[in-house]
Coordinates of C-alpha atoms and ligand atoms in Angstrom, one line a residue:
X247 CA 98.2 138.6 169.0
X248 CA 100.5 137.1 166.5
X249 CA 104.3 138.8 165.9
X250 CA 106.1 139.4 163.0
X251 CA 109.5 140.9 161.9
X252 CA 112.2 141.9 159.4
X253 CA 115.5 141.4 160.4
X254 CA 118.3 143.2 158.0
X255 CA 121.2 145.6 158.3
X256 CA 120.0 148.1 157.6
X257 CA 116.6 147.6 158.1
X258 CA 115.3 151.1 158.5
X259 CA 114.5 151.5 155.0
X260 CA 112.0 148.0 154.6
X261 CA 108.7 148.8 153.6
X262 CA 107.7 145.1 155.0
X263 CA 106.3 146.7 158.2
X264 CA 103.6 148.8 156.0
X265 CA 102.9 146.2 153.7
X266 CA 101.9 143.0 156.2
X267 CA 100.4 145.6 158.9
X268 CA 98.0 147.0 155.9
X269 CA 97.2 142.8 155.2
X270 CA 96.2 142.7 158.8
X271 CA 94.6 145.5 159.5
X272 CA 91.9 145.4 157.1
X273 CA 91.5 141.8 157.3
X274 CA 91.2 142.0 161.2
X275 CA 94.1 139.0 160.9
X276 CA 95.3 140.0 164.6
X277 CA 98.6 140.3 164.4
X278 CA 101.5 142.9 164.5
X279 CA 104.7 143.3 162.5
X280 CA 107.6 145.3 163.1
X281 CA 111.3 146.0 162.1
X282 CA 114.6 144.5 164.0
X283 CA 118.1 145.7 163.2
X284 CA 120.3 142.8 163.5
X285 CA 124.4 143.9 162.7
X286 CA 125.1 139.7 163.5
X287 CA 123.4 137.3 161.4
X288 CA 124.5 134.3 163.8
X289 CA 122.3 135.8 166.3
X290 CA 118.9 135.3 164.0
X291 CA 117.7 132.3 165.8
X292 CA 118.1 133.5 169.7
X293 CA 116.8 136.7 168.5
X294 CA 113.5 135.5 167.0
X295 CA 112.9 133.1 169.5
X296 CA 113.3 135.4 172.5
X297 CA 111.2 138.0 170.4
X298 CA 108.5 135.4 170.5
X299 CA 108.2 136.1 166.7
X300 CA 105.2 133.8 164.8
X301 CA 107.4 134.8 161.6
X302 CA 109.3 136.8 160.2
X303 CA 111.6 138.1 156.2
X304 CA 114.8 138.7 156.5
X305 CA 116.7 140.9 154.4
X306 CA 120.2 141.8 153.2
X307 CA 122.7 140.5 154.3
X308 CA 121.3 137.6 156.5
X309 CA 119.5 135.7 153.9
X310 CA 122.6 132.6 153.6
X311 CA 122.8 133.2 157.8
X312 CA 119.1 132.4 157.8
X313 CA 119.2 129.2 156.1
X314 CA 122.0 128.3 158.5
X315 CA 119.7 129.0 161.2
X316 CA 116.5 127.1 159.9
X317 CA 115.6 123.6 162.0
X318 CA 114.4 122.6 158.4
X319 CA 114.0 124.6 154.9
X320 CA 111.3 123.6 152.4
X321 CA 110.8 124.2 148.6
X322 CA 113.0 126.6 146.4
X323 CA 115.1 128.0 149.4
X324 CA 116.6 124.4 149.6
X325 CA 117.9 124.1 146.5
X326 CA 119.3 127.7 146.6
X327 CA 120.4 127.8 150.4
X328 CA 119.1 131.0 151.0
X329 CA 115.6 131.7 153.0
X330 CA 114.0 135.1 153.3
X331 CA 110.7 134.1 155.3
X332 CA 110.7 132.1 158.4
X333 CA 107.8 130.5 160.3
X334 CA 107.6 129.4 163.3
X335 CA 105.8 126.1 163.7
X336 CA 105.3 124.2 167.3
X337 CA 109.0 126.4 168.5
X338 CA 110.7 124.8 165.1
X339 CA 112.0 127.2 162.9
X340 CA 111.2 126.5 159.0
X341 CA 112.8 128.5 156.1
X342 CA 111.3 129.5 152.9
X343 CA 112.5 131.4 149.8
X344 CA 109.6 133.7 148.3
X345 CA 112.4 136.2 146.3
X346 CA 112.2 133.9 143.0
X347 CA 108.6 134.2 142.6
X348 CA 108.0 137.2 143.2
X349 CA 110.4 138.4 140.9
X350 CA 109.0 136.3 138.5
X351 CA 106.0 138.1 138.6
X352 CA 107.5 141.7 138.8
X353 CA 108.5 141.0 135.0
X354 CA 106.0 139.6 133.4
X355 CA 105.0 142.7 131.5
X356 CA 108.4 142.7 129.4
X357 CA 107.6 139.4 128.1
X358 CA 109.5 136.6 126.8
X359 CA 113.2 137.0 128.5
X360 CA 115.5 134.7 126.8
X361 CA 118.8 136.2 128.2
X362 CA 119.6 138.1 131.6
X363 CA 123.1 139.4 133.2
X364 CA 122.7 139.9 137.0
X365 CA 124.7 141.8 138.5
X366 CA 125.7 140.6 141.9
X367 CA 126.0 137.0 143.1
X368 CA 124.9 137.3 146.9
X369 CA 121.6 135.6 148.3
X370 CA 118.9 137.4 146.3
X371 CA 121.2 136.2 142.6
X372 CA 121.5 132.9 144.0
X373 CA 117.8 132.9 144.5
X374 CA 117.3 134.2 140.9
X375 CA 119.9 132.5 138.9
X376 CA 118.4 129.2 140.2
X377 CA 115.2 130.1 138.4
X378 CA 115.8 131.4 135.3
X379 CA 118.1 128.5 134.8
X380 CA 114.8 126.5 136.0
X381 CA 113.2 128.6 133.3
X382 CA 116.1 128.0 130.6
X383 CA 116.9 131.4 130.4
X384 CA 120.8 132.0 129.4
X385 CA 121.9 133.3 132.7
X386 CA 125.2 135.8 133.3
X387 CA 126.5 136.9 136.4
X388 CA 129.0 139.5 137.2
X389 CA 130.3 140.7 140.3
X390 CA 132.7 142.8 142.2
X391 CA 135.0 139.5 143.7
X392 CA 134.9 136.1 142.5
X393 CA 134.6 134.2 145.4
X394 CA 130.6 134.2 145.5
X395 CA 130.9 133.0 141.9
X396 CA 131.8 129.1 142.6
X397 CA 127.7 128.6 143.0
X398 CA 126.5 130.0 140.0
X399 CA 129.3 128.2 137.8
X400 CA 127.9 125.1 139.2
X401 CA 124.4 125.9 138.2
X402 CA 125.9 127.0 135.0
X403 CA 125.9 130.5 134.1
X404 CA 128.6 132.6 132.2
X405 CA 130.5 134.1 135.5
X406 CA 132.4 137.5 135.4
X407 CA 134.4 139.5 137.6
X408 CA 135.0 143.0 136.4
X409 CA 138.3 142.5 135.5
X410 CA 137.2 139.5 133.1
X411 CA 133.9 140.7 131.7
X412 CA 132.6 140.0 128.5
X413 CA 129.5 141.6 126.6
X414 CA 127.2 139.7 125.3
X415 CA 123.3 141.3 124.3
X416 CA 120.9 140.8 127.1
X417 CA 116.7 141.1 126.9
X418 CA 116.9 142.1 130.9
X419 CA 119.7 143.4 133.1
X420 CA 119.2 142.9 136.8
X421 CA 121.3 145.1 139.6
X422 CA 120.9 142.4 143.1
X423 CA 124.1 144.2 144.4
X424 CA 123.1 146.9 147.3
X425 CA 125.2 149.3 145.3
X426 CA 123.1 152.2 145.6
X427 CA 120.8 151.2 149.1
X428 CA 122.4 153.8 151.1
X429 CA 124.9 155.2 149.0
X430 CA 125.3 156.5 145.7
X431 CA 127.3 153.9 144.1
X432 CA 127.0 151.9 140.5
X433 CA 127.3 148.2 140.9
X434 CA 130.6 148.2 138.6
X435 CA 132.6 150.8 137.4
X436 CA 130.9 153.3 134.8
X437 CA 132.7 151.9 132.0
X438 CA 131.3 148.6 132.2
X439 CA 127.7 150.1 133.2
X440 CA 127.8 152.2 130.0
X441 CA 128.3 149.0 127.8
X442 CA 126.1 147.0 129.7
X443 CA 123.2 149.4 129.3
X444 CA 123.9 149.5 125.3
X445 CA 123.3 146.3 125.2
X446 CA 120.3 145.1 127.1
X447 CA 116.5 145.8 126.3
X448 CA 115.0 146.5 129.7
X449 CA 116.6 146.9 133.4
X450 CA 115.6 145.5 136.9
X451 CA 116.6 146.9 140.3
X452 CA 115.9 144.7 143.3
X453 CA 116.6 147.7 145.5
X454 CA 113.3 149.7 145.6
X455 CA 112.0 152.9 147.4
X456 CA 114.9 155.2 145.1
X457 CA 116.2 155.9 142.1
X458 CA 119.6 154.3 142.6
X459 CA 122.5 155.7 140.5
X460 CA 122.2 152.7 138.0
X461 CA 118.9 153.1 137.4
X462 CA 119.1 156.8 136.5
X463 CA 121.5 156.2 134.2
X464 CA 119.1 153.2 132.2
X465 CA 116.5 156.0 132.6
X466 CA 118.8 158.9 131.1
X467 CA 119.1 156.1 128.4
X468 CA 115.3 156.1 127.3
X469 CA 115.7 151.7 128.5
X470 CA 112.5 150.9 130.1
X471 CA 112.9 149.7 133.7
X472 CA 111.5 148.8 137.1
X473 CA 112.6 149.3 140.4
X474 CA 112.5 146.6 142.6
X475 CA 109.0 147.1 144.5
X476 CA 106.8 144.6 142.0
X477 CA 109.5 142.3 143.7
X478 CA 108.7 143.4 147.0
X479 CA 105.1 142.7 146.2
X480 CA 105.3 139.6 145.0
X481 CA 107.4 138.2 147.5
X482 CA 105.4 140.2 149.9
X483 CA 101.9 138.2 149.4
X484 CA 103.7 134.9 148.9
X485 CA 105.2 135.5 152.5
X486 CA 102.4 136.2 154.1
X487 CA 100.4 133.5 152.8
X488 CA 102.9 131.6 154.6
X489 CA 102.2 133.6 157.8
X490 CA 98.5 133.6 158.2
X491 CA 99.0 129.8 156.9
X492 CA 96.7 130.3 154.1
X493 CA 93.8 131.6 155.9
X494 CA 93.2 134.8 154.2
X495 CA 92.6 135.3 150.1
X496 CA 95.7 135.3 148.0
X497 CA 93.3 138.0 146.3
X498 CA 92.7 140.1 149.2
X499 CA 96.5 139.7 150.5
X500 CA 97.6 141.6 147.1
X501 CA 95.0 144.0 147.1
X502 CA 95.4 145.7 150.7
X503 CA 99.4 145.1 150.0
X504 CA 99.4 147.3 146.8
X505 CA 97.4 149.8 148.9
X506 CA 100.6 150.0 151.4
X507 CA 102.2 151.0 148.5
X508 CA 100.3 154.7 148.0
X509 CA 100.9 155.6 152.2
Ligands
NDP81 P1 123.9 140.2 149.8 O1 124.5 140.9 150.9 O2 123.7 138.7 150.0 O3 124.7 140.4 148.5 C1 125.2 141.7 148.1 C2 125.8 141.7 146.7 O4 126.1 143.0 146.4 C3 127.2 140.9 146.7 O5 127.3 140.3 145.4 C4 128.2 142.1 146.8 O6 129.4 141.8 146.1 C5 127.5 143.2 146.0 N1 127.9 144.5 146.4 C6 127.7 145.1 147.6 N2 128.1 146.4 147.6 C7 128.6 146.6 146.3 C8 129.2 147.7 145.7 N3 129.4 148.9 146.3 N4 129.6 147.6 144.4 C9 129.3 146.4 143.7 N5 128.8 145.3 144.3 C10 128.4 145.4 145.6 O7 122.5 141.0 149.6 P2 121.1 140.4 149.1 O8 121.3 139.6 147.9 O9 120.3 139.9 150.2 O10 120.3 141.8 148.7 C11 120.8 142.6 147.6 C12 119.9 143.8 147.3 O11 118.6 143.4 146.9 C13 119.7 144.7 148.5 O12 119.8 146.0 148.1 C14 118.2 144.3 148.9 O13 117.6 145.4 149.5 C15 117.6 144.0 147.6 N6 116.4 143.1 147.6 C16 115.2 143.6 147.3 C17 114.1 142.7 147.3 C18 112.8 143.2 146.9 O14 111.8 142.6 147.2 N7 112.7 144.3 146.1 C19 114.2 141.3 147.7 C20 115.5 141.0 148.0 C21 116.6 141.8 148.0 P3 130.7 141.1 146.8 O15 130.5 139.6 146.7 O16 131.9 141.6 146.0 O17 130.7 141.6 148.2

């Protein structure tokens, strides 16, 4: 039987576990996937290896400690340097990035998206910045400290701190902070939150499974939204793909994925 695993901190709240066990369950794919709290992100490879893992996501905040740990990274995570799925192939470990895509797909329904602020600019903004610029979609960023910014002036968005913000109008605002996981926080202070959510059309929150504090308020102001579990989806299916190397349907994948969703 095959192994899989999320590694994050924390980890307890990952609905990965449900989501690839429903894949291989009713697809009799024999395999098993579980849930590994990891505190040091150095320790990703050893781990994994002495687990005797086939693959494996990792989540916050290991993604950027992933790559670093990857014998060789293909597609989108190499131009963004940050891998959330990682396969094992002949005891080599190979990083991929599925985060882009699938949030691609989680907003397709609010059609054409010409402008987007993120808020936040660790692994999961990289990975999203990179393609909406890819798309040529204005991109802003703003986040609590400006050292994570350098990358994203490079690629060539508007970059912010909160002491430096400026407004502009956005179709889609996108929380990537974990502001809000597990604790009640906004991603900025409430000031800027209030003037952000004036002036965007819809909301994105990559965190999923709650209603974080920033997305109550976009709520309270009528702004339609989406938490971030089309995300998790999407990457979901792309990621296991990846783990049963393309042997099951991409159809069937998605199907008895979404199903996880009502346990
Ligand atoms: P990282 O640790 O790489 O980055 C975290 C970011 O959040 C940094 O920019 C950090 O700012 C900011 N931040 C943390 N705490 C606060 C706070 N209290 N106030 C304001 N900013 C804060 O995390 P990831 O990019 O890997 O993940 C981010 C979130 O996205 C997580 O909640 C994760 O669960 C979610 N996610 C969901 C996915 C899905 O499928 N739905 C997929 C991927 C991620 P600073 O630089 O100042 O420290």
């Amino acid at each position: 039987m095959k192994l899989f695993a999320i590694f994050g901190d924390p980890v307890a709240h990952s609905r990965s576990p449900l989501m690839h066990n429903s894949v291989f369950k009713h697809l009799k794919y024999n395999a098993c996937y579980t849930r590994v709290h990891l505190t040091d992100g150095s320790k990703l490879k050893e781990t994994f290896f002495a687990l005797g893992l086939s693959g494996a996501n990792v989540t916050v905040p290991h993604k950027e400690a992933a790559y670093a740990a990857c014998d060789e990274v293909r597609g989108f995570a190499k131009k963004v340097g940050v891998v959330n799925t990682l396969i094992n192939e002949n005891g080599k470990l190979i990083g991929y990035n599925t985060d882009a895509d699938g949030f691609m797909f989680a907003i397709k329904e609010f059609g054409e998206i010409k402008n987007i602020l993120i808020l936040g600019a660790g692994g999961t903004a990289k990975a999203l910045a990179s393609r909406f610029m890819q798309e040529g979609i204005n991109t802003s960023v703003l986040n609590r400290s400006p050292e994570r910014l350098a990358y994203f002036k490079e690629l060539g968005c508007d970059c912010f701190t909160w002491s430096d913000f400026k407004i502009a109008s956005y179709d889609l605002v996108v929380n990537t902070t974990s502001a809000g996981l597990k604790d009640e926080e906004l991603p900025a202070p409430l000031a800027l939150i209030e003037e952000i959510l004036d002036n965007t059309s819809f909301v994105a929150d990559a965190i999923y499974g709650k209603v974080t504090p920033f997305l109550k308020m976009a709520k309270g102001k009528n702004i339609i939204c989406k938490d971030g579990a089309d995300m998790l989806l999407g990457q979901g299916v792309l990621a296991n793909e990846l783990f049963v190397n393309h042997e099951l349907k991409t159809s069937d994948i998605k199907l008895y994925m979404s199903k996880s969703f009502e346990l």
